Short mmCIF file of C-alpha atoms and ligand atoms in Angstrom, two decimals:
data_model
loop_
_atom_site.label_atom_id
_atom_site.label_comp_id
_atom_site.label_asym_id
_atom_site.label_seq_id
_atom_site.Cartn_x
_atom_site.Cartn_y
_atom_site.Cartn_z
CA MET A 19 110.61 -69.86 -102.02
CA ASN A 20 108.28 -67.66 -104.04
CA VAL A 21 107.03 -64.78 -101.94
CA SER A 22 105.72 -61.36 -102.66
CA ALA A 23 108.29 -58.58 -102.56
CA THR A 24 106.09 -56.80 -100.04
CA ASN A 25 106.80 -59.59 -97.56
CA TRP A 26 110.55 -59.09 -97.38
CA ARG A 27 111.73 -58.91 -93.79
CA SER A 28 114.86 -57.67 -92.10
CA PHE A 29 116.73 -59.13 -89.13
CA ILE A 30 119.24 -57.31 -86.96
CA CYS A 31 122.31 -58.81 -85.33
CA ARG A 32 121.95 -58.20 -81.60
CA ALA A 33 125.72 -58.16 -81.23
CA CYS A 34 126.79 -55.66 -83.87
CA GLY A 35 123.67 -54.22 -85.48
CA LEU A 36 124.22 -55.64 -88.94
CA ILE A 37 120.91 -55.87 -90.77
CA TYR A 38 120.13 -58.94 -92.85
CA ASP A 39 117.64 -57.93 -95.53
CA GLU A 40 115.97 -60.95 -97.15
CA GLU A 41 115.47 -59.10 -100.41
CA LYS A 42 119.18 -58.36 -100.79
CA GLY A 43 120.50 -61.52 -99.15
CA ASP A 44 124.21 -61.45 -98.37
CA PRO A 45 126.06 -62.55 -101.51
CA ASP A 46 129.43 -62.08 -99.71
CA SER A 47 128.43 -64.95 -97.40
CA GLY A 48 126.93 -67.02 -100.21
CA LEU A 49 123.30 -66.04 -99.51
CA ALA A 50 121.63 -65.11 -102.76
CA ALA A 51 119.23 -62.18 -102.94
CA GLY A 52 115.82 -63.40 -101.83
CA THR A 53 117.11 -65.93 -99.28
CA ARG A 54 114.54 -66.17 -96.52
CA PHE A 55 115.86 -65.96 -92.99
CA GLU A 56 114.50 -69.43 -92.12
CA ASP A 57 116.36 -70.86 -95.14
CA ILE A 58 119.74 -69.62 -93.89
CA PRO A 59 121.79 -72.55 -92.51
CA ASP A 60 122.03 -72.59 -88.69
CA ASP A 61 125.82 -72.41 -88.80
CA TRP A 62 125.79 -69.17 -90.81
CA GLU A 63 127.70 -66.44 -89.04
CA CYS A 64 127.13 -62.70 -88.97
CA PRO A 65 129.47 -61.40 -91.70
CA LEU A 66 130.32 -58.42 -89.53
CA CYS A 67 131.01 -59.84 -86.07
CA GLY A 68 130.83 -63.62 -86.41
CA VAL A 69 127.98 -64.43 -84.00
CA MET A 70 125.43 -67.10 -84.98
CA LYS A 71 122.13 -66.87 -86.82
CA SER A 72 120.36 -67.37 -83.47
CA ASP A 73 121.74 -63.98 -82.39
CA PHE A 74 119.60 -62.17 -84.98
CA GLU A 75 116.13 -60.89 -84.23
CA PRO A 76 113.39 -59.45 -86.45
CA TYR A 77 114.04 -55.81 -87.27
CA VAL A 78 111.38 -53.25 -88.01
CA GLY A 79 111.56 -49.53 -88.46
CA PHE A 80 114.19 -49.21 -91.17
CA ASP A 81 113.04 -47.09 -94.05
CA PRO A 82 115.36 -47.93 -96.93
CA ASP A 83 114.16 -45.11 -99.15
CA GLY A 84 113.86 -42.38 -96.59
CA THR A 85 116.49 -40.30 -94.91
CA THR A 86 115.13 -40.74 -91.42
CA CYS A 87 113.23 -43.21 -89.32
CA ALA A 88 111.29 -42.85 -86.11
CA SER A 89 114.42 -43.12 -83.97
CA VAL A 90 116.38 -40.45 -85.84
CA PRO A 91 114.95 -36.97 -85.58
CA ALA A 92 114.85 -35.25 -88.95
CA SER A 93 116.23 -31.96 -87.65
CA ARG A 94 119.84 -31.12 -88.46
CA ALA A 95 120.13 -34.27 -90.57
CA ASP A 96 123.08 -32.79 -92.48
CA GLY A 97 126.31 -31.42 -91.05
CA VAL A 98 129.19 -33.44 -89.68
CA VAL A 99 128.39 -37.06 -88.87
CA ILE A 100 130.91 -38.97 -86.77
CA VAL A 101 130.87 -42.77 -86.56
CA GLY A 102 132.29 -43.96 -83.24
CA GLY A 103 132.07 -42.84 -79.63
CA GLY A 104 135.59 -43.77 -78.57
CA ILE A 105 138.50 -41.42 -77.94
CA ALA A 106 138.84 -40.65 -81.65
CA GLY A 107 135.16 -39.89 -82.28
CA TRP A 108 134.91 -37.56 -79.32
CA ALA A 109 138.25 -35.93 -80.17
CA VAL A 110 136.82 -34.93 -83.56
CA ALA A 111 133.61 -33.63 -81.97
CA GLU A 112 135.71 -31.49 -79.59
CA ALA A 113 137.98 -30.23 -82.37
CA VAL A 114 135.13 -29.32 -84.73
CA ARG A 115 133.14 -27.60 -81.99
CA ALA A 116 136.20 -25.62 -80.89
CA LEU A 117 136.38 -24.13 -84.41
CA ASP A 118 132.69 -23.73 -85.17
CA SER A 119 129.96 -23.27 -82.58
CA ASP A 120 127.11 -23.66 -85.08
CA VAL A 121 127.82 -26.56 -87.38
CA GLY A 122 125.55 -29.56 -86.76
CA ILE A 123 127.39 -32.55 -85.35
CA THR A 124 125.84 -36.01 -85.02
CA LEU A 125 127.75 -38.78 -83.27
CA VAL A 126 126.64 -42.33 -84.05
CA SER A 127 127.98 -45.01 -81.77
CA ALA A 128 127.45 -48.74 -81.57
CA CYS A 129 128.17 -48.56 -77.83
CA HIS A 130 126.96 -46.27 -75.04
CA ALA A 131 129.76 -43.80 -75.96
CA ASP A 132 130.58 -42.82 -72.38
CA ARG A 133 134.00 -41.22 -72.31
CA TYR A 134 136.74 -43.23 -70.64
CA HIS A 135 140.47 -43.64 -71.14
CA LYS A 136 140.87 -47.03 -72.76
CA PRO A 137 144.52 -47.61 -71.70
CA GLU A 138 143.26 -47.79 -68.10
CA LEU A 139 141.53 -51.08 -68.88
CA SER A 140 144.81 -52.96 -68.59
CA ILE A 141 145.72 -51.52 -65.18
CA ALA A 142 142.32 -51.05 -63.56
CA LEU A 143 141.84 -54.38 -61.82
CA GLY A 144 145.09 -54.19 -59.85
CA ARG A 145 144.09 -50.72 -58.73
CA GLY A 146 140.72 -51.93 -57.52
CA LEU A 147 138.79 -49.71 -59.94
CA ALA A 148 135.18 -50.50 -60.77
CA PRO A 149 133.71 -49.81 -64.25
CA GLU A 150 131.87 -46.67 -63.12
CA ALA A 151 135.13 -45.22 -61.77
CA LEU A 152 136.61 -45.39 -65.27
CA VAL A 153 133.99 -43.19 -66.90
CA ARG A 154 135.29 -39.63 -67.08
CA GLU A 155 132.21 -38.08 -68.66
CA GLY A 156 128.87 -39.64 -69.52
CA ALA A 157 127.99 -39.58 -73.22
CA ALA A 158 124.83 -37.53 -72.68
CA ASP A 159 126.76 -34.92 -70.66
CA ALA A 160 129.48 -34.69 -73.30
CA ALA A 161 126.86 -34.37 -76.05
CA ARG A 162 125.09 -31.58 -74.14
CA ARG A 163 128.34 -29.74 -73.47
CA LEU A 164 129.39 -29.92 -77.12
CA GLY A 165 125.97 -29.46 -78.70
CA VAL A 166 126.18 -32.85 -80.38
CA ARG A 167 123.21 -34.96 -81.41
CA LEU A 168 123.99 -38.38 -79.99
CA LEU A 169 122.75 -41.70 -81.35
CA THR A 170 123.99 -44.49 -79.09
CA ASP A 171 123.47 -48.22 -79.59
CA THR A 172 123.29 -47.39 -83.27
CA PHE A 173 125.43 -49.20 -85.82
CA ALA A 174 126.62 -47.71 -89.07
CA VAL A 175 126.17 -50.49 -91.60
CA GLY A 176 126.59 -48.87 -94.99
CA LEU A 177 127.82 -45.71 -96.62
CA SER A 178 127.23 -43.95 -99.90
CA PRO A 179 129.77 -41.12 -100.37
CA SER A 180 128.09 -40.01 -103.60
CA LEU A 181 124.63 -39.68 -101.99
CA ARG A 182 126.22 -38.39 -98.77
CA GLN A 183 124.21 -40.93 -96.80
CA LEU A 184 125.12 -43.18 -93.93
CA ARG A 185 122.92 -46.18 -93.35
CA THR A 186 122.56 -47.07 -89.68
CA SER A 187 120.61 -49.63 -87.71
CA ARG A 188 118.13 -46.82 -86.89
CA GLY A 189 117.71 -45.34 -90.32
CA THR A 190 119.65 -43.35 -92.89
CA LEU A 191 121.45 -40.12 -92.06
CA SER A 192 122.46 -37.46 -94.55
CA PHE A 193 125.76 -35.73 -94.00
CA THR A 194 127.80 -32.91 -95.40
CA LYS A 195 131.05 -34.40 -94.07
CA LEU A 196 131.56 -37.79 -92.51
CA VAL A 197 134.24 -38.94 -90.07
CA LEU A 198 134.86 -42.64 -89.50
CA ALA A 199 136.22 -43.34 -86.02
CA GLN A 200 134.96 -46.88 -85.71
CA GLY A 201 138.09 -48.29 -84.06
CA ALA A 202 139.27 -51.86 -84.55
CA ARG A 203 137.84 -55.05 -83.16
CA PRO A 204 139.53 -58.08 -81.62
CA ALA A 205 140.85 -60.57 -84.15
CA LEU A 206 139.82 -63.97 -82.82
CA PRO A 207 141.55 -67.09 -84.12
CA ALA A 208 139.05 -69.86 -85.01
CA ALA A 209 140.05 -71.84 -81.92
CA LEU A 210 138.85 -69.09 -79.58
CA SER A 211 135.08 -69.08 -79.46
CA PRO A 212 133.68 -65.58 -78.86
CA ASP A 213 131.18 -67.13 -76.42
CA LEU A 214 133.94 -68.51 -74.19
CA CYS A 215 136.64 -65.85 -74.42
CA TRP A 216 136.63 -62.34 -73.01
CA ARG A 217 138.02 -59.50 -75.09
CA VAL A 218 139.35 -56.39 -73.39
CA ASN A 219 138.96 -53.79 -76.11
CA ASP A 220 136.20 -51.68 -74.66
CA LEU A 221 134.69 -50.78 -71.33
CA ALA A 222 131.75 -53.17 -71.77
CA GLY A 223 134.07 -56.13 -72.40
CA TRP A 224 136.27 -55.24 -69.45
CA SER A 225 133.25 -54.69 -67.20
CA GLY A 226 131.91 -58.17 -67.93
CA LEU A 227 135.24 -59.73 -67.04
CA HIS A 228 135.57 -57.47 -64.00
CA GLY A 229 132.18 -58.79 -62.81
CA LYS A 230 133.65 -62.32 -62.75
CA LEU A 231 137.06 -61.47 -61.33
CA LYS A 232 135.87 -59.20 -58.52
CA ARG A 233 134.34 -62.21 -56.74
CA GLY A 234 137.71 -63.52 -55.56
CA ALA A 235 140.85 -65.21 -56.83
CA ARG A 236 140.27 -66.92 -60.17
CA ARG A 237 142.33 -68.91 -62.64
CA VAL A 238 142.69 -66.91 -65.83
CA ALA A 239 144.27 -67.93 -69.14
CA ILE A 240 145.33 -65.07 -71.37
CA VAL A 241 145.94 -66.06 -74.97
CA GLY A 242 148.38 -63.70 -76.67
CA ALA A 243 151.41 -62.07 -75.05
CA GLY A 244 151.45 -58.81 -76.98
CA MET A 245 151.23 -55.44 -75.24
CA VAL A 246 147.67 -55.85 -74.02
CA GLY A 247 148.17 -59.51 -73.02
CA CYS A 248 151.32 -58.73 -71.01
CA GLU A 249 149.76 -55.72 -69.29
CA LEU A 250 146.63 -57.68 -68.39
CA ALA A 251 148.73 -60.59 -67.11
CA GLU A 252 150.60 -58.32 -64.72
CA ASP A 253 147.44 -56.49 -63.69
CA PHE A 254 145.45 -59.65 -62.98
CA ALA A 255 148.36 -61.21 -61.08
CA ARG A 256 148.64 -58.07 -58.94
CA ALA A 257 144.92 -58.35 -58.21
CA GLY A 258 145.53 -61.84 -56.80
CA HIS A 259 144.48 -64.05 -59.71
CA SER A 260 146.36 -67.05 -60.97
CA VAL A 261 147.42 -66.21 -64.51
CA THR A 262 148.63 -68.40 -67.37
CA LEU A 263 149.87 -66.44 -70.37
CA LEU A 264 150.16 -68.33 -73.63
CA ASP A 265 151.81 -67.30 -76.87
CA LEU A 266 152.91 -68.71 -80.20
CA GLN A 267 156.37 -67.21 -79.67
CA SER A 268 158.94 -68.36 -77.16
CA ALA A 269 159.01 -65.05 -75.25
CA PRO A 270 156.42 -62.38 -74.49
CA LEU A 271 156.11 -59.38 -76.81
CA ALA A 272 158.32 -61.09 -79.37
CA ALA A 273 156.96 -59.00 -82.25
CA LEU A 274 158.45 -55.88 -80.68
CA LEU A 275 161.31 -56.96 -78.42
CA PRO A 276 164.60 -58.74 -79.10
CA ALA A 277 165.18 -62.01 -77.21
CA GLN A 278 167.20 -60.48 -74.32
CA ALA A 279 164.44 -57.98 -73.57
CA GLY A 280 161.71 -60.60 -73.95
CA GLU A 281 163.51 -62.82 -71.43
CA ARG A 282 163.60 -60.00 -68.89
CA LEU A 283 159.90 -59.40 -69.34
CA ARG A 284 159.18 -63.08 -69.00
CA SER A 285 161.14 -63.37 -65.77
CA SER A 286 159.54 -60.20 -64.39
CA LEU A 287 156.07 -61.62 -65.10
CA GLU A 288 157.06 -64.96 -63.58
CA THR A 289 158.25 -63.20 -60.43
CA LEU A 290 154.70 -61.90 -60.08
CA GLY A 291 153.38 -65.46 -60.39
CA VAL A 292 152.40 -65.40 -64.06
CA ASP A 293 152.94 -68.78 -65.73
CA PHE A 294 154.21 -67.99 -69.23
CA ILE A 295 153.88 -70.81 -71.76
CA GLY A 296 155.57 -69.99 -75.05
CA ASP A 297 155.84 -71.80 -78.40
CA THR A 298 152.23 -72.81 -77.91
CA GLN A 299 149.19 -72.63 -80.14
CA VAL A 300 145.75 -72.89 -78.62
CA ALA A 301 143.78 -75.55 -80.49
CA ALA A 302 140.47 -75.30 -78.64
CA VAL A 303 138.64 -73.78 -75.69
CA THR A 304 135.76 -75.77 -74.26
CA CYS A 305 133.39 -75.27 -71.37
CA GLY A 306 132.45 -77.97 -68.86
CA ASP A 307 129.15 -78.39 -66.99
CA ASP A 308 130.73 -76.69 -63.99
CA GLY A 309 131.45 -73.55 -66.07
CA CYS A 310 135.21 -74.13 -66.05
CA LYS A 311 136.99 -73.71 -69.35
CA THR A 312 139.61 -76.05 -70.71
CA VAL A 313 142.26 -74.59 -72.96
CA THR A 314 143.75 -77.31 -75.14
CA THR A 315 146.98 -76.59 -76.95
CA ALA A 316 148.19 -78.03 -80.25
CA ASN A 317 150.85 -80.01 -78.36
CA GLY A 318 148.27 -81.65 -76.12
CA LEU A 319 148.51 -79.53 -73.00
CA GLN A 320 145.21 -78.99 -71.15
CA ILE A 321 144.80 -76.04 -68.82
CA VAL A 322 141.63 -75.73 -66.76
CA VAL A 323 140.70 -72.18 -65.81
CA ASP A 324 137.73 -70.07 -64.75
CA GLU A 325 138.10 -67.42 -67.44
CA VAL A 326 139.83 -67.14 -70.80
CA VAL A 327 140.89 -63.81 -72.26
CA ALA A 328 141.76 -63.47 -75.93
CA ALA A 329 144.46 -60.83 -76.47
CA THR A 330 145.22 -61.87 -80.02
CA GLY A 331 145.36 -58.51 -81.74
CA LEU A 332 142.95 -56.24 -83.56
CA VAL A 333 141.55 -55.94 -87.03
CA THR A 334 139.64 -53.08 -88.66
CA ALA A 335 136.17 -54.11 -89.82
CA SER A 336 136.09 -53.43 -93.55
CA ARG A 337 132.38 -53.62 -94.24
CA ILE A 338 131.54 -49.91 -94.16
CA ALA A 339 134.64 -48.97 -96.14
CA ARG A 340 134.00 -51.67 -98.72
CA SER A 341 130.32 -50.77 -99.04
CA ALA A 342 131.48 -47.28 -99.97
CA GLY A 343 134.35 -48.36 -102.19
CA LEU A 344 136.91 -46.68 -99.91
CA ALA A 345 140.53 -47.71 -100.32
CA PHE A 346 141.35 -50.25 -97.61
CA GLU A 347 144.70 -51.77 -96.69
CA ARG A 348 144.70 -53.31 -93.18
CA GLY A 349 142.62 -50.26 -92.28
CA ILE A 350 140.87 -47.37 -93.98
CA VAL A 351 143.46 -45.69 -96.16
CA VAL A 352 143.76 -41.97 -95.47
CA ASP A 353 145.73 -39.14 -96.93
CA PRO A 354 148.52 -38.72 -94.34
CA VAL A 355 148.10 -34.93 -94.16
CA SER A 356 144.35 -34.25 -94.41
CA MET A 357 143.20 -37.66 -93.03
CA GLN A 358 140.67 -37.74 -95.87
CA THR A 359 139.80 -41.18 -97.20
CA SER A 360 139.70 -41.99 -100.90
CA ALA A 361 136.21 -40.40 -100.96
CA SER A 362 136.03 -36.63 -100.84
CA GLY A 363 134.39 -35.33 -97.66
CA VAL A 364 134.85 -38.64 -95.83
CA TYR A 365 137.60 -38.72 -93.20
CA ALA A 366 138.91 -41.36 -90.81
CA LEU A 367 141.15 -41.47 -87.74
CA GLY A 368 142.20 -43.54 -84.76
CA ASP A 369 142.43 -47.32 -84.65
CA CYS A 370 140.49 -47.83 -87.89
CA VAL A 371 142.94 -46.12 -90.26
CA SER A 372 146.08 -47.21 -91.99
CA ILE A 373 148.80 -44.79 -93.00
CA SER A 374 151.22 -46.07 -95.63
CA GLY A 375 149.66 -49.51 -95.22
CA MET A 376 150.20 -49.60 -91.45
CA PRO A 377 147.63 -49.19 -88.69
CA CYS A 378 148.95 -47.16 -85.72
CA ARG A 379 146.77 -47.97 -82.73
CA PHE A 380 147.90 -45.57 -80.05
CA ILE A 381 146.38 -42.62 -78.20
CA GLU A 382 148.98 -40.00 -78.96
CA PRO A 383 148.24 -39.40 -82.68
CA ILE A 384 144.48 -39.12 -82.20
CA ALA A 385 144.24 -35.50 -81.03
CA LYS A 386 146.54 -34.38 -83.85
CA GLN A 387 144.54 -36.33 -86.41
CA ALA A 388 141.31 -34.83 -85.05
CA ALA A 389 142.68 -31.29 -85.31
CA ALA A 390 143.76 -31.87 -88.91
CA ILE A 391 140.34 -33.29 -89.82
CA ALA A 392 138.40 -30.50 -88.11
CA HIS A 393 140.34 -27.83 -89.98
CA HIS A 394 140.16 -29.59 -93.33
CA LEU A 395 136.45 -30.33 -93.26
CA LEU A 396 135.61 -26.79 -92.17
CA GLY A 397 137.93 -25.37 -94.81
CA ARG A 398 140.21 -23.68 -92.26
CA PRO A 399 143.94 -23.31 -92.87
CA HIS A 400 146.09 -25.86 -91.05
CA ALA A 401 149.45 -27.53 -91.58
CA GLY A 402 147.73 -30.92 -91.44
CA TYR A 403 148.72 -34.12 -89.71
CA ALA A 404 152.33 -35.27 -89.74
CA HIS A 405 152.72 -38.88 -88.72
CA VAL A 406 155.41 -39.70 -86.19
CA GLN A 407 155.67 -43.15 -84.63
CA PRO A 408 154.53 -42.70 -81.00
CA VAL A 409 156.84 -43.72 -78.17
CA ILE A 410 155.62 -47.08 -76.90
CA ARG A 411 155.48 -47.41 -73.11
CA LEU A 412 154.45 -50.73 -71.68
CA LYS A 413 152.41 -50.26 -68.51
CA THR A 414 154.08 -53.20 -66.77
CA LYS A 415 155.00 -51.58 -63.46
CA SER A 416 157.34 -54.38 -62.43
CA LEU A 417 159.48 -53.80 -65.52
CA PRO A 418 159.00 -50.53 -67.40
CA ILE A 419 159.67 -50.90 -71.11
CA VAL A 420 160.01 -47.97 -73.51
CA VAL A 421 160.49 -48.26 -77.27
CA HIS A 422 161.34 -45.22 -79.40
CA GLY A 423 160.94 -45.53 -83.15
CA LEU A 424 159.65 -48.52 -85.06
CA PRO A 425 161.81 -51.65 -84.87
CA CYS A 426 162.10 -53.78 -88.02
CA PRO A 427 161.02 -57.34 -87.19
CA ASP A 428 164.19 -58.81 -88.73
CA GLY A 429 166.51 -55.93 -87.80
CA GLU A 430 169.60 -56.48 -85.68
CA TRP A 431 169.66 -55.06 -82.15
CA VAL A 432 172.88 -53.87 -80.52
CA VAL A 433 173.31 -53.79 -76.75
CA ILE A 434 174.22 -50.34 -75.40
CA GLU A 435 173.88 -51.12 -71.72
CA ASP A 436 173.26 -54.43 -70.00
CA SER A 437 173.17 -54.27 -66.22
CA ALA A 438 170.96 -56.02 -63.68
CA ASP A 439 168.57 -53.05 -63.60
CA MET A 440 168.69 -51.76 -67.14
CA LEU A 441 168.91 -53.13 -70.63
CA CYS A 442 169.32 -50.54 -73.35
CA MET A 443 169.50 -51.55 -77.01
CA GLN A 444 169.47 -49.87 -80.39
CA GLN A 445 168.54 -50.93 -83.89
CA ARG A 446 170.11 -49.38 -86.96
CA ARG A 447 169.30 -49.71 -90.62
CA ASN A 448 171.73 -48.56 -93.27
CA GLY A 449 173.64 -46.81 -90.51
CA GLU A 450 170.59 -44.85 -89.30
CA LEU A 451 169.08 -45.29 -85.87
CA VAL A 452 165.55 -46.69 -86.32
CA ALA A 453 164.68 -47.80 -82.79
CA ARG A 454 165.86 -47.56 -79.21
CA LEU A 455 164.74 -49.75 -76.37
CA GLU A 456 164.96 -49.29 -72.61
CA VAL A 457 164.00 -52.14 -70.34
CA GLY A 458 164.06 -51.36 -66.63
CA SER A 459 163.76 -48.25 -64.59
CA PRO A 460 166.04 -45.30 -65.38
CA ARG A 461 165.92 -44.55 -61.64
CA HIS A 462 168.09 -47.62 -61.01
CA ARG A 463 170.56 -46.37 -63.58
CA LEU A 464 170.77 -42.93 -62.00
CA ALA A 465 171.30 -44.49 -58.58
CA ALA A 466 174.04 -46.81 -59.85
C1 LIG B 2 143.67 -52.67 -72.91
C2 LIG B 2 144.23 -51.60 -73.79
C3 LIG B 2 145.29 -50.84 -73.36
C4 LIG B 2 145.82 -49.84 -74.17
N1 LIG B 2 146.87 -49.10 -73.73
C5 LIG B 2 147.36 -48.11 -74.50
C6 LIG B 2 148.44 -47.31 -74.04
O1 LIG B 2 148.97 -47.51 -72.95
N2 LIG B 2 148.88 -46.30 -74.86
C7 LIG B 2 148.32 -46.06 -76.08
O2 LIG B 2 148.76 -45.15 -76.77
N3 LIG B 2 147.30 -46.81 -76.53
C8 LIG B 2 146.81 -47.82 -75.77
N4 LIG B 2 145.77 -48.58 -76.24
C9 LIG B 2 145.21 -48.27 -77.57
C10 LIG B 2 144.23 -47.07 -77.47
O3 LIG B 2 143.40 -47.22 -76.37
C11 LIG B 2 143.45 -46.97 -78.77
O4 LIG B 2 144.38 -46.69 -79.80
C12 LIG B 2 142.37 -45.89 -78.78
O5 LIG B 2 141.58 -45.94 -77.62
C13 LIG B 2 141.50 -46.08 -80.03
O6 LIG B 2 140.43 -45.17 -80.02
P1 LIG B 2 139.35 -45.17 -81.19
O7 LIG B 2 138.35 -44.15 -80.80
O8 LIG B 2 140.03 -45.08 -82.49
O9 LIG B 2 138.70 -46.62 -81.16
P2 LIG B 2 137.67 -47.29 -80.14
O10 LIG B 2 137.96 -46.91 -78.74
O11 LIG B 2 137.69 -48.75 -80.45
O12 LIG B 2 136.27 -46.66 -80.50
C14 LIG B 2 135.54 -47.09 -81.60
C15 LIG B 2 134.11 -46.59 -81.45
O13 LIG B 2 133.42 -46.90 -82.64
C16 LIG B 2 132.20 -47.54 -82.34
N5 LIG B 2 131.85 -48.36 -83.49
C17 LIG B 2 132.51 -49.43 -84.00
N6 LIG B 2 131.89 -49.88 -85.09
C18 LIG B 2 130.82 -49.08 -85.28
C19 LIG B 2 129.77 -49.04 -86.23
N7 LIG B 2 129.71 -49.91 -87.22
N8 LIG B 2 128.82 -48.08 -86.11
C20 LIG B 2 128.86 -47.18 -85.09
N9 LIG B 2 129.84 -47.17 -84.17
C21 LIG B 2 130.80 -48.10 -84.27
C22 LIG B 2 132.47 -48.29 -81.04
O14 LIG B 2 131.28 -48.57 -80.35
C23 LIG B 2 133.34 -47.25 -80.33
O15 LIG B 2 132.54 -46.28 -79.73
C24 LIG B 2 145.25 -49.59 -75.45
C25 LIG B 2 144.18 -50.37 -75.90
C26 LIG B 2 143.67 -51.37 -75.08
C27 LIG B 2 142.52 -52.21 -75.56
#
């Protein structure tokens, strides 16, 4: 189609804020520069979040050449810009403000950025908590307290480290230093349609599911028996729902636990009424006219439920990092001491980073990473971050599980204690202790 360059239009993804610019097209998805929106095939998916073309709407207001747009006040455009309003983003804002009361801080968040403790999402239903009870501090209050300019519902979509500019769905921001705290997003296998499966990786996702489950006992299928899947299964069962937990492996949490421990977890979940189905791959999820979902497995099993939850792991979105040419290896690669990315003045922390090729998606390192970043970007002396594998504690109340160290997937476990109440195992490599596992309550052991 031959159209004047002045007629180029942009369309924004309502789900993630990605902007499709007709002039640039999206060569990564096979759309050549100049592809008109109406010429994009209907089955084209948002390259960032995977929703359909129909989820895009016309976008106006972006000024590609300017540094601001109507929605972004021009004042204090430079300074520290933080991408992400989760625990990591706010931790950096706190750490920077604690060291410097004057430096400009702008926090850009795709979500509302209210402060809540994400680990509570997998125990909140059983405790009868409503979404508003989980918010510890509203985003606007936190921003006021810290003197932070807050841009919520704003997506970072591109980054130029050399120009020191961050492109967002509300315009372009200049920065002196940038911190990426964009988290990780659920990795959905092709069989799990995002329209039919809940994801519990943020308060909004949990709140939507909570809205369905608070109405009374429901049948819920949870796909994926990792940490989050197992915790949710226990929590939902405690709240009175009928839970089916499905996994590719024969026992829950198989990536972390040896078979004996996995069996204990399975039987503990089953005691609570959770139906664990292992060695099973979900082939499709469909929705009937009555709103019920049918989960069909590769071996022909059909499970009819009210809600399906995908707990199939996380992946770091690479688009911003790739647009900026940042080193990326299962996450944004950072220097393990300064937390600086491969671009000078650009830092990253939390769920979105990888250290030595490994993401580490836990709460405990975040405050230490934030402190290291705050010192480094302000040029203050600091020993830096020193990565230590956090202790993993599964929040399954019926069977506490604690893992110290990082087990090797193919390493051999040795039983140290095996009683009815406690299983304790160790894993060694080349004679050195690499991991220790406790399954059960130490209280039982003390009482024995
Ligand atoms: C159910 C559940 C239970 C958990 N339990 C535990 C536990 O018991 N112990 C533990 O240590 N850890 C636990 N975790 C992990 C822990 O919660 C996370 O490691 C931590 O919250 C990650 O924080 P974050 O700020 O890095 O990421 P997130 O909380 O994911 O925040 C990312 C932020 O970035 C924003 N964002 C994303 N993309 C963009 C963009 N393009 N532009 C602008 N903003 C963007 C998002 O809106 C969000 O505000 C649990 C996680 C879950 C889901």
